[in-house]
Each structure stands twice: as C-alpha cells, then as structure tokens.
PDB file of C-alpha atoms in Angstrom:
ATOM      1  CA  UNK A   6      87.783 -42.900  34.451  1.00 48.00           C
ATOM      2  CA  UNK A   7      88.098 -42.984  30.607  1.00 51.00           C
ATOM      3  CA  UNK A   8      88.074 -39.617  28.510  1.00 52.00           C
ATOM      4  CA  UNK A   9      86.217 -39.998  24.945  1.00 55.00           C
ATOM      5  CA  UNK A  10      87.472 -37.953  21.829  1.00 60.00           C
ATOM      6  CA  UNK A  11      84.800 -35.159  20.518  1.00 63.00           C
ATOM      7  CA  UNK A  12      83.332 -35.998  17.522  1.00 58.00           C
ATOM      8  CA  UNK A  13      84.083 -33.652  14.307  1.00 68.00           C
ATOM      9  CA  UNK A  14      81.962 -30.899  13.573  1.00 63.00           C
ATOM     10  CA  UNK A  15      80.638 -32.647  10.777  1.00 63.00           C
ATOM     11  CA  UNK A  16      79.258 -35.301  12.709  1.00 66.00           C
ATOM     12  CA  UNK A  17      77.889 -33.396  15.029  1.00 62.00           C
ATOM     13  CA  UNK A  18      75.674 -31.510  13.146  1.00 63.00           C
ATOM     14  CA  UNK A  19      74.713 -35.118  11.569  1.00 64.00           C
ATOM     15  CA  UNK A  20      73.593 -36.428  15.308  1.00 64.00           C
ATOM     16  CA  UNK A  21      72.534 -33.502  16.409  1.00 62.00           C
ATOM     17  CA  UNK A  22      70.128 -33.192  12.699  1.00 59.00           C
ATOM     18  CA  UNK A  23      68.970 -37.109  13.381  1.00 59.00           C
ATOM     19  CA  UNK A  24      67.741 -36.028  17.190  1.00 57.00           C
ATOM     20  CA  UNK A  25      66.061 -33.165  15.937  1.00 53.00           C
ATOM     21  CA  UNK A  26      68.147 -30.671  17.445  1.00 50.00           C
ATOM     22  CA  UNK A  27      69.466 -27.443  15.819  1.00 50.00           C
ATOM     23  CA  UNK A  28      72.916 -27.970  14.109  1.00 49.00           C
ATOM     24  CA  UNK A  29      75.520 -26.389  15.542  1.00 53.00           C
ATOM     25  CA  UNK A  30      75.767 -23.406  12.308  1.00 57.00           C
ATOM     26  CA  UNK A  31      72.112 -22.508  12.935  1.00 65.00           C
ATOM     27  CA  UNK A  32      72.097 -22.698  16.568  1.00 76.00           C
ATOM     28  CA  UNK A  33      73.632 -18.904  17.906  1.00 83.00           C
ATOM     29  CA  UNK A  34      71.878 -15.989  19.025  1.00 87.00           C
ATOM     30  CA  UNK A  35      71.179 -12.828  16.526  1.00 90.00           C
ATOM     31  CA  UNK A  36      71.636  -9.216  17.033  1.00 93.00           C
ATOM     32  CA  UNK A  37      69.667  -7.257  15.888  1.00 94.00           C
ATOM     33  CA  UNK A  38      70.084  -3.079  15.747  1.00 95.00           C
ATOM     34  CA  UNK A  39      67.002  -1.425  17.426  1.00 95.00           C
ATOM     35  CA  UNK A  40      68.369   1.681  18.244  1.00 95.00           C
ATOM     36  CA  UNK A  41      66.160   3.530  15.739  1.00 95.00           C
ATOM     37  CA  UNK A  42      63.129   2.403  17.896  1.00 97.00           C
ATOM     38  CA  UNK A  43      64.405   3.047  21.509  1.00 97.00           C
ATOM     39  CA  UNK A  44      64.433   6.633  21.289  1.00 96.00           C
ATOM     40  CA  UNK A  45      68.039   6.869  21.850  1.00 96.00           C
ATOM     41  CA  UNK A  46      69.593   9.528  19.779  1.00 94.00           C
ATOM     42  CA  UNK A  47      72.968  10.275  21.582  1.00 93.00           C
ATOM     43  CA  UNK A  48      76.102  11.113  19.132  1.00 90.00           C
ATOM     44  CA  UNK A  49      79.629  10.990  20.643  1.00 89.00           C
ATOM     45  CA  UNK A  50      81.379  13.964  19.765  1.00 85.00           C
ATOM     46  CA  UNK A  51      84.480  12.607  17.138  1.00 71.00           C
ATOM     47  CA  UNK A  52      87.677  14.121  16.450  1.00 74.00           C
ATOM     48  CA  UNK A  53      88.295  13.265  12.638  1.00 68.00           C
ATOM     49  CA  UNK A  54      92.082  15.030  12.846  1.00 73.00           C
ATOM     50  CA  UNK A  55      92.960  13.613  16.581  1.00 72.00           C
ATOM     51  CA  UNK A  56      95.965  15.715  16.633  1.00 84.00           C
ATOM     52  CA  UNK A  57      96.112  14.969  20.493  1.00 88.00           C
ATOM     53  CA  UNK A  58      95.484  11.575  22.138  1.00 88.00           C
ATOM     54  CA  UNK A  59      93.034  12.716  24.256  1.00 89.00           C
ATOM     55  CA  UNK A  60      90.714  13.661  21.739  1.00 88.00           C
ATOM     56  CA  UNK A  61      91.175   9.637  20.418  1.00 84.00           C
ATOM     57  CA  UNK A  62      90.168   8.108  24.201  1.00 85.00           C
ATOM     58  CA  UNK A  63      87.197   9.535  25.345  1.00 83.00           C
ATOM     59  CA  UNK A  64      83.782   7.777  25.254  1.00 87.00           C
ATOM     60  CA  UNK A  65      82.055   4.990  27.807  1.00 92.00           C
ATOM     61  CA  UNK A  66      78.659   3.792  28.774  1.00 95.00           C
ATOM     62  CA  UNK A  67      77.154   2.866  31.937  1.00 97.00           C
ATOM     63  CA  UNK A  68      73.991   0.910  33.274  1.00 98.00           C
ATOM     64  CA  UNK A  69      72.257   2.164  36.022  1.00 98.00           C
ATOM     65  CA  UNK A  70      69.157   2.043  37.560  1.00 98.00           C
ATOM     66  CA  UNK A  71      69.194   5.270  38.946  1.00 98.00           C
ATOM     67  CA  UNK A  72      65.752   5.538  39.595  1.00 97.00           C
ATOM     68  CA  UNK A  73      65.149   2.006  41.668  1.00 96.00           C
ATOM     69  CA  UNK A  74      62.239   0.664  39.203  1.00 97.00           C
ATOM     70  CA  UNK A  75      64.521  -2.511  38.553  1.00 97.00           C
ATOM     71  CA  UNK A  76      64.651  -1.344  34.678  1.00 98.00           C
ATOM     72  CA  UNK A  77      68.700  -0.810  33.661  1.00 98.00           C
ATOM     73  CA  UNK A  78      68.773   2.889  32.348  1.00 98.00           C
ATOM     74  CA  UNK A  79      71.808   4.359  30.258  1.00 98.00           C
ATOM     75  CA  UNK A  80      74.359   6.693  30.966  1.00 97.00           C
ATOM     76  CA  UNK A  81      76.484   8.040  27.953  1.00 97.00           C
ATOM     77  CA  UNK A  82      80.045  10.218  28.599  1.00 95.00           C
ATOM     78  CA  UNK A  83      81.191  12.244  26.331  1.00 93.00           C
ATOM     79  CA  UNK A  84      84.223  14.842  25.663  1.00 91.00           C
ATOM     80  CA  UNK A  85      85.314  18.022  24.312  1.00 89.00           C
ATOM     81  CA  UNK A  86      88.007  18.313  21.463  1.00 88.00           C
ATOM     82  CA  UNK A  87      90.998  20.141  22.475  1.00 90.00           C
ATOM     83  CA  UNK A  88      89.883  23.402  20.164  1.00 88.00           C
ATOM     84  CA  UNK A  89      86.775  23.355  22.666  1.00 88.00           C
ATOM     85  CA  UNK A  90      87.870  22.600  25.136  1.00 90.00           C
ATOM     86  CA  UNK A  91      90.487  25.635  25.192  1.00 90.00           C
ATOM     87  CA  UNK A  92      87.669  28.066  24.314  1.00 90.00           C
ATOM     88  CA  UNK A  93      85.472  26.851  26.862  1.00 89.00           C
ATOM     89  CA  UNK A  94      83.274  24.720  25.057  1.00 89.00           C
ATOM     90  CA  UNK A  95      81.434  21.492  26.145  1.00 88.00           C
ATOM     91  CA  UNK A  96      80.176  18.841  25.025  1.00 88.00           C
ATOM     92  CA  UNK A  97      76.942  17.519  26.793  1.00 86.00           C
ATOM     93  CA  UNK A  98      76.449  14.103  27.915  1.00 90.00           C
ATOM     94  CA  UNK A  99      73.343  12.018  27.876  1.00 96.00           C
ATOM     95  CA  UNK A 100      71.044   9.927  31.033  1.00 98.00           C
ATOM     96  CA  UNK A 101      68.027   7.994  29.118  1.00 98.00           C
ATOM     97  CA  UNK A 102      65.431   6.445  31.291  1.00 98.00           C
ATOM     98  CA  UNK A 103      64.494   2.964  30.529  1.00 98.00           C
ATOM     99  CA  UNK A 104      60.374   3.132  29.740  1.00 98.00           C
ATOM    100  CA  UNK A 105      59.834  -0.367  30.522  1.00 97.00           C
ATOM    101  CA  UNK A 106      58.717  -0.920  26.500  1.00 97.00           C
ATOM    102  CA  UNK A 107      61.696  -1.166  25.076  1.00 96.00           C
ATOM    103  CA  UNK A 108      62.394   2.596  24.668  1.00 98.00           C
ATOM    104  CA  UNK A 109      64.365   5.134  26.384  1.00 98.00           C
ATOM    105  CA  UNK A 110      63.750   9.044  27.302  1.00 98.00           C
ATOM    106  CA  UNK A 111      65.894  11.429  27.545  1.00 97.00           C
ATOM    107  CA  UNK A 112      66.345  12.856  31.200  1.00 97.00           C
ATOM    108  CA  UNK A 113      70.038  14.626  31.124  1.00 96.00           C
ATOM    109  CA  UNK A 114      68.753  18.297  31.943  1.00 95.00           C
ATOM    110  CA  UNK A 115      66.374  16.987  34.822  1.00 96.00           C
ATOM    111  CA  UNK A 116      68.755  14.379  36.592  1.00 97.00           C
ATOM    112  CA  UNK A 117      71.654  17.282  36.626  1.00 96.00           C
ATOM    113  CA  UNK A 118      74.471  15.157  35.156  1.00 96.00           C
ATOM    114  CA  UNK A 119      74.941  16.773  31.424  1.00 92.00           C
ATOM    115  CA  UNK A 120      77.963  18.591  31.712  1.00 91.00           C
ATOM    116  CA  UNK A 121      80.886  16.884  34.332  1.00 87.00           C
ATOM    117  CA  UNK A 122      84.008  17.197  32.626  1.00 93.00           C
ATOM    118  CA  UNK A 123      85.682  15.967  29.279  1.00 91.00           C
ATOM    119  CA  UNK A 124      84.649  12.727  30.093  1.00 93.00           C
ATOM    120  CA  UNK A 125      86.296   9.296  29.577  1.00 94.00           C
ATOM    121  CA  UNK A 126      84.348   6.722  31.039  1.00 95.00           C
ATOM    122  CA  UNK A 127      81.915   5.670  33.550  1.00 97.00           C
ATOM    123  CA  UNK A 128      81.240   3.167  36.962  1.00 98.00           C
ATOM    124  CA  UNK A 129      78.417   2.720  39.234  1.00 98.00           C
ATOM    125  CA  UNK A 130      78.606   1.952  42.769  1.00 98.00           C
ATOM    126  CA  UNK A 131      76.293   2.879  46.052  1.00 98.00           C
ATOM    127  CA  UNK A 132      79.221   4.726  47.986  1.00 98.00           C
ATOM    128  CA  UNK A 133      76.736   6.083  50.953  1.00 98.00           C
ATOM    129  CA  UNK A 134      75.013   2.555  51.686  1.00 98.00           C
ATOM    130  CA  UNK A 135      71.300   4.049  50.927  1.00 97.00           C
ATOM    131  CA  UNK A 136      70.334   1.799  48.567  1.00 97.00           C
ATOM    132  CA  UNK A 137      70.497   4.121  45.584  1.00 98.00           C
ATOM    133  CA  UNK A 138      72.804   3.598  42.843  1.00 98.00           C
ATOM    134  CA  UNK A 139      76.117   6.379  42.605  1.00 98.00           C
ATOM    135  CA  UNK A 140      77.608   7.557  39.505  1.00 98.00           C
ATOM    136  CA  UNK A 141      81.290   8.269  38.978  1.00 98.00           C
ATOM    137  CA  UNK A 142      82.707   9.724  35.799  1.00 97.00           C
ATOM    138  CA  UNK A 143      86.182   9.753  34.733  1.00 97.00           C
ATOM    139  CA  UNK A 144      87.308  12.349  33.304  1.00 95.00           C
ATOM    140  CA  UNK A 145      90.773  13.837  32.022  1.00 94.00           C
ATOM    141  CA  UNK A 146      91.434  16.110  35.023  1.00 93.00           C
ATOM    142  CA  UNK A 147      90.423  13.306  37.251  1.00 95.00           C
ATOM    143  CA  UNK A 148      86.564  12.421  38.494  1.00 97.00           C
ATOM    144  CA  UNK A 149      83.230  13.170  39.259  1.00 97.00           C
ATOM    145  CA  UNK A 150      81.286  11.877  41.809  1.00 98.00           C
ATOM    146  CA  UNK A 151      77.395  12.132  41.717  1.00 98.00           C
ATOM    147  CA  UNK A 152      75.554  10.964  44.685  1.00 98.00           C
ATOM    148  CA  UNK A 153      72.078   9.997  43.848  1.00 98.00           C
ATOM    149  CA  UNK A 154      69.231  11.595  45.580  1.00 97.00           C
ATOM    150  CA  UNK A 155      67.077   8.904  45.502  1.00 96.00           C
ATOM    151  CA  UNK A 156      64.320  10.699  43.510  1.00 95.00           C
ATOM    152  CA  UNK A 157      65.488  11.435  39.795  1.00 95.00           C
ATOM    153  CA  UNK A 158      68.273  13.818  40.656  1.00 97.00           C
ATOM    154  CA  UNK A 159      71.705  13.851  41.325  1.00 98.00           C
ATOM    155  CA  UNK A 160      74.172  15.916  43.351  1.00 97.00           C
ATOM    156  CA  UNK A 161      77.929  16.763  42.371  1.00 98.00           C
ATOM    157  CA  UNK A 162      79.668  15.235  45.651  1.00 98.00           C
ATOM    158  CA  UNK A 163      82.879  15.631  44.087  1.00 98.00           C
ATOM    159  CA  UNK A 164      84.874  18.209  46.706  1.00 98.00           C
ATOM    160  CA  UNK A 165      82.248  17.001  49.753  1.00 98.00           C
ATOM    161  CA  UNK A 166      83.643  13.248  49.148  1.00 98.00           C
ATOM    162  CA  UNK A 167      87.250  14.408  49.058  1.00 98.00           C
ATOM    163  CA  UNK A 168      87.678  13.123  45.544  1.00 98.00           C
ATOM    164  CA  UNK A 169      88.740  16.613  44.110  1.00 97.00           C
ATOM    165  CA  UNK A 170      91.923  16.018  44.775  1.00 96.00           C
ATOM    166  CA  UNK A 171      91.970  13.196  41.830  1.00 96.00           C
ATOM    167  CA  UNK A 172      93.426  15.516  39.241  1.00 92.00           C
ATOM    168  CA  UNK A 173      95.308  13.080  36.983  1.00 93.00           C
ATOM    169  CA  UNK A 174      93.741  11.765  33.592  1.00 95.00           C
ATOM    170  CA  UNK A 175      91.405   9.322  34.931  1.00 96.00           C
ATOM    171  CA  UNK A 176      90.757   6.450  32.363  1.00 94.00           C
ATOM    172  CA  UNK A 177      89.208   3.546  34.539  1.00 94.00           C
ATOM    173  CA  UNK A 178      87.236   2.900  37.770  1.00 97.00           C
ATOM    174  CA  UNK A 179      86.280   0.316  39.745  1.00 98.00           C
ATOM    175  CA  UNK A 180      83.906   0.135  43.284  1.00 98.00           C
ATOM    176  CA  UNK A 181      84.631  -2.276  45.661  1.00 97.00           C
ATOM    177  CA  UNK A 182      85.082  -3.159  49.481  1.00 98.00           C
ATOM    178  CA  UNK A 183      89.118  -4.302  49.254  1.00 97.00           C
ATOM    179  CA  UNK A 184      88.458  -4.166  53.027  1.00 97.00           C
ATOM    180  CA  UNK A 185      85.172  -6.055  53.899  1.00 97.00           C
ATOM    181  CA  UNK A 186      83.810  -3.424  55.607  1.00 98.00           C
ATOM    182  CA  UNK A 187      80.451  -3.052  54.202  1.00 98.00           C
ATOM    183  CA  UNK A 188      81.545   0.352  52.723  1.00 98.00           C
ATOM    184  CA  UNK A 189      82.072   0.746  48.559  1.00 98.00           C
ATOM    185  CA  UNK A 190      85.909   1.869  48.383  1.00 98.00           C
ATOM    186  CA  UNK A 191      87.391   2.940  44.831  1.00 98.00           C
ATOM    187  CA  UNK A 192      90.197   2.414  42.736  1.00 98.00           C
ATOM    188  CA  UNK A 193      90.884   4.899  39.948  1.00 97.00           C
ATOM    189  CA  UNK A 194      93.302   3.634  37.493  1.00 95.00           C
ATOM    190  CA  UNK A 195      94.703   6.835  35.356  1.00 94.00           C
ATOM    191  CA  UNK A 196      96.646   7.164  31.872  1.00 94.00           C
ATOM    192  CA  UNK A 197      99.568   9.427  30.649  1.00 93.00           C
ATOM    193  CA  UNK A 198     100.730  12.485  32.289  1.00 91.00           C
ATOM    194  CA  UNK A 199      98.696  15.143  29.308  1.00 90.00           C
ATOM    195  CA  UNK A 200      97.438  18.856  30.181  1.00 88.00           C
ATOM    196  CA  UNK A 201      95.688  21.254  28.063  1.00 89.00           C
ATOM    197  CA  UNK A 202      97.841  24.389  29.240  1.00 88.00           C
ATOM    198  CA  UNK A 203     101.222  21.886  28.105  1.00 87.00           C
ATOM    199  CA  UNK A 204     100.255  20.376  24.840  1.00 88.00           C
ATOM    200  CA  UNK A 205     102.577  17.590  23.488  1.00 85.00           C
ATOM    201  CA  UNK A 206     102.847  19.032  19.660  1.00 83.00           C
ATOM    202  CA  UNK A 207     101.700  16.756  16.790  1.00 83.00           C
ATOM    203  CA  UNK A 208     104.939  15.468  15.231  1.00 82.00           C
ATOM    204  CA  UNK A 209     107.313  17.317  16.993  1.00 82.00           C
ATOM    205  CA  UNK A 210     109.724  14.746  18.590  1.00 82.00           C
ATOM    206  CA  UNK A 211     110.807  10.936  17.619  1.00 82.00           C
ATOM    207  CA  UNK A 212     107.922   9.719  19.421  1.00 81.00           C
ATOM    208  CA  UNK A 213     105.338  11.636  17.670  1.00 87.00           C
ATOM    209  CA  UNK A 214     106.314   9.938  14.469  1.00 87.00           C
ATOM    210  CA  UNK A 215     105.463   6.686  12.813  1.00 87.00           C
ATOM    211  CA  UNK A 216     107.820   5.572   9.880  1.00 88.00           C
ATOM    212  CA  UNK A 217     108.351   9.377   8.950  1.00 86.00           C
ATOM    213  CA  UNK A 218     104.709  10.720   9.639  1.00 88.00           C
ATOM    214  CA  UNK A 219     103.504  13.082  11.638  1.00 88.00           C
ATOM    215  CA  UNK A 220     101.334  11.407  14.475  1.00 86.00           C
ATOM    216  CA  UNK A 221      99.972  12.588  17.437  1.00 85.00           C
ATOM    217  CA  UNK A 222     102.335  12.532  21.179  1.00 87.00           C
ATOM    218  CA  UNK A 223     101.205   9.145  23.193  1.00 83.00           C
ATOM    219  CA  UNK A 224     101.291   7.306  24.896  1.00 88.00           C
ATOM    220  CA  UNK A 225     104.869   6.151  23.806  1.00 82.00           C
ATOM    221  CA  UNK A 226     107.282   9.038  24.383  1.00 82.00           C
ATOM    222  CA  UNK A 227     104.700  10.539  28.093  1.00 87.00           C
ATOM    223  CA  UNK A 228     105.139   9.829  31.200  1.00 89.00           C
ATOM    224  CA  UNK A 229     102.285   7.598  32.847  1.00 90.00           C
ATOM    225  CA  UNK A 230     100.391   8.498  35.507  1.00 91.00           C
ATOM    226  CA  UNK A 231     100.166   6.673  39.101  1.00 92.00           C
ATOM    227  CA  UNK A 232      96.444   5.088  40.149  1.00 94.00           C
ATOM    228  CA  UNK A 233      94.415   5.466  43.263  1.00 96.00           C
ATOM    229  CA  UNK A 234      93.262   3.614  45.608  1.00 98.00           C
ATOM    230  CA  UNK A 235      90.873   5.588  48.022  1.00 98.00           C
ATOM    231  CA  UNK A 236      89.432   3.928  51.303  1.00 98.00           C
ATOM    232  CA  UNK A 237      85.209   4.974  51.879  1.00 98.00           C
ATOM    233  CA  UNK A 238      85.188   5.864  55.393  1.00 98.00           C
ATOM    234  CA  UNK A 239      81.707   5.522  55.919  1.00 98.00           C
ATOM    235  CA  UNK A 240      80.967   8.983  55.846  1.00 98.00           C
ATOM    236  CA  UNK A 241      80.680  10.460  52.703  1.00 97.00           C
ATOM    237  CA  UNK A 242      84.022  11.051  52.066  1.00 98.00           C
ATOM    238  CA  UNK A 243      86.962   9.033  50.833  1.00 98.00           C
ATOM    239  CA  UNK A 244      90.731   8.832  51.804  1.00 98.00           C
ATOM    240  CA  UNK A 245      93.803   8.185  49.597  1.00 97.00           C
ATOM    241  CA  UNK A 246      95.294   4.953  50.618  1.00 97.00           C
ATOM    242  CA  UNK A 247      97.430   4.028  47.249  1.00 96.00           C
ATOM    243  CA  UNK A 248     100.451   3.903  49.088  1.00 93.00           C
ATOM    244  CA  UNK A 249      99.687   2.126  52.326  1.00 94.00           C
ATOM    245  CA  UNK A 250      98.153  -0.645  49.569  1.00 94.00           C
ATOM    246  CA  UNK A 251     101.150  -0.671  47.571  1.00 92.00           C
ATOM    247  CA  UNK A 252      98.977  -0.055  44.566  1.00 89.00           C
ATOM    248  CA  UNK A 253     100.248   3.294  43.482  1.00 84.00           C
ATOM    249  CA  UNK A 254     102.154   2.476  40.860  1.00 82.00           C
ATOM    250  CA  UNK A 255     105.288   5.266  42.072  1.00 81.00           C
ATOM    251  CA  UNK A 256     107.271   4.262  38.587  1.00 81.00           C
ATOM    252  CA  UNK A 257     104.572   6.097  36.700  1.00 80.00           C
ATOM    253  CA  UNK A 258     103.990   2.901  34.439  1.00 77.00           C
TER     254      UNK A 258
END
C-alpha cells in the first residue's frame, strides 16, 4: 500500500475554501468566560509571600454528581496559610450544585463538606458500591473521606474507613479496582516530608536559596514522602497494601 505526502497548510486551506469547508485557521472551538453568569463566586485563598511550599501547592477541583440528577456539580478545595493555620484558622471550601441552566448554587453548609483539612486536591470514586458518588480530599496531613448519603449530605468516613492513618502530605489520588474485584481500591500518592510544628525556615540552608536569594525550603533539600496503596475490602473500610504491591516507594523519592 502506497503512503501520500500531506499537503501544506497553505493548500489546504485553498481545497478546503474551494469545497466550502472552514479553513483550517477559522475552524477551532472558542472559550468563552461565563463564570460571571453561573453563580459561582468561589476565591482560592493565595499566599502572595509563600514563605513555605505548602502555602504554593494547595488548590484542586472536582466533578461530581453528588446528587444523582446526571448534571456534573463542582467541588472546590481550598487551604489555610501557614499564619492560619497555626492560629487555628480555616479556610472554607466550596460544593455548587449544577441548576440544570447553566448556573450553579452554593450548597457547602448543607452538604457538610466546608471545612476538611488544608486541602490540596480532590477525587471521586463510589467506595461502598451504592451507586452514589464518594468524595476524597487530599489534604496536607493526609485525607478525607466523605461517604455520600445519597440525599444531599455527606458523612466524614475518614477514621470508620481506616483511612486516618494516612497522615503524610497527600498531593494526589486515584480510585480504582487494581484487583478486579468489583470494589473501588485507592492509591494516594504523597509529596515531601513538611509539618507545621517543624517548619523548614525560609532561606536558611543551601537549598532554600536560588542564586543568593532567599527562597522558600522544597522540595529540593526534603525528604519525600512514600505513597499508598490501600485495598477496599468491601466493607467500608480500607487496608494498607503498599508494600505487598511493591508500590510504596521505601526510598522516599
């Protein structure tokens, strides 16, 4: 079978302008910014100084359709600084609900997931098998898991699932059945080795410089952090399997 050499651009758009096509320059989609109309008025809390890496990581979105009306709804994390956070201050996160018209409402306060932790990112998976869509936040003491209720509400299954004992800086997460068991298991992947009660000082060593300046500690110059693998056992709860899997990452990478 021959092979036939693409035509340039140019003369492209030239056939494609004699069919009556679109050229090629005109023919992409457009984006357009409707946020002002949806009703969506979320801010993520910013850290102009970022003195500490954490307070330049935080921030993720999920889609959801928490409530089962086959409309994607929005979940936005958000974080503390570290000045907050060490004075016991949060910072509130955000659960609109899709109106079917092209707006959102806001529905934080009544679906109980506002305040979880100082929050990095966000993944959605149906842990319990009751058709109802989970939600687990990372966060940078490790995660929370919320169990949906199946009628607006969620429920902090955290400790219940066995998940508590996450307490690394959780960055990513992922659902799946590695197994093929029918059962969403969970793989946490998790960042450098950083705790508010041990604070890496801004410009203090050689790796908390760049080229003379002060910068903040990380990730070059702190120890990483090994990820998670954790096996759903089809009961509600979840058990640590990193090792057996080999996916544990024991170098701290």
């Amino acid at each position: 079978m021959g092979t036939s050499t693409p035509l340039p651009r140019k003369e492209q758009e030239k056939a494609a302008a004699e069919k009556g096509t679109t050229g090629t320059l005109t023919n992409y989609p457009k984006l357009v910014d409707i946020t002002a109309s949806t009703g969506i008025r979320f801010e993520h809390l910013s850290s102009p100084e970022a003195k500490f890496i954490a307070e330049s990581m935080s921030g993720g979105v999920a889609l959801i359709d928490y409530d089962g009306d086959g409309w994607q709804d929005i979940y936005f994390t958000n974080a503390q600084n570290v000045e907050m956070a060490l004075h016991g201050g949060k910072a509130g996160r955000a659960l609109y609900r899709n109106n079917h018209d092209g707006t959102f409402t806001d529905v934080t306060d009544k679906a109980g997931v506002g305040f979880p932790c100082w929050a990095m990112g966000a993944s959605v998976g149906d842990y319990n098998n009751d058709g109802s869509p989970d939600l687990l936040v990372t966060c940078l003491s490790g995660v929370v898991l919320y169990r949906n209720n199946g009628e607006g509400t969620f429920m902090d299954a955290t400790k219940a699932s066995g998940l508590a004992k996450d307490c690394g800086w959780a960055t990513g997460a992922a659902f799946g059945d590695y197994d093929g068991d029918g059962w969403a298991d969970l793989f946490v992947s998790h960042y450098v080795d950083f705790h508010l009660d041990n604070l890496p000082v801004f410009g203090s060593s050689k790796s908390c410089k760049y080229l003379g300046i002060d910068v903040q500690c990380g990730p070059r110059g702190l120890k990483g952090s090994p990820d998670s693998l954790y096996h759903n056992n089809g009961d509600g709860t979840f058990t640590d399997v990193s090792k057996k899997t080999v996916v544990d990452d024991p170098e701290n990478g």
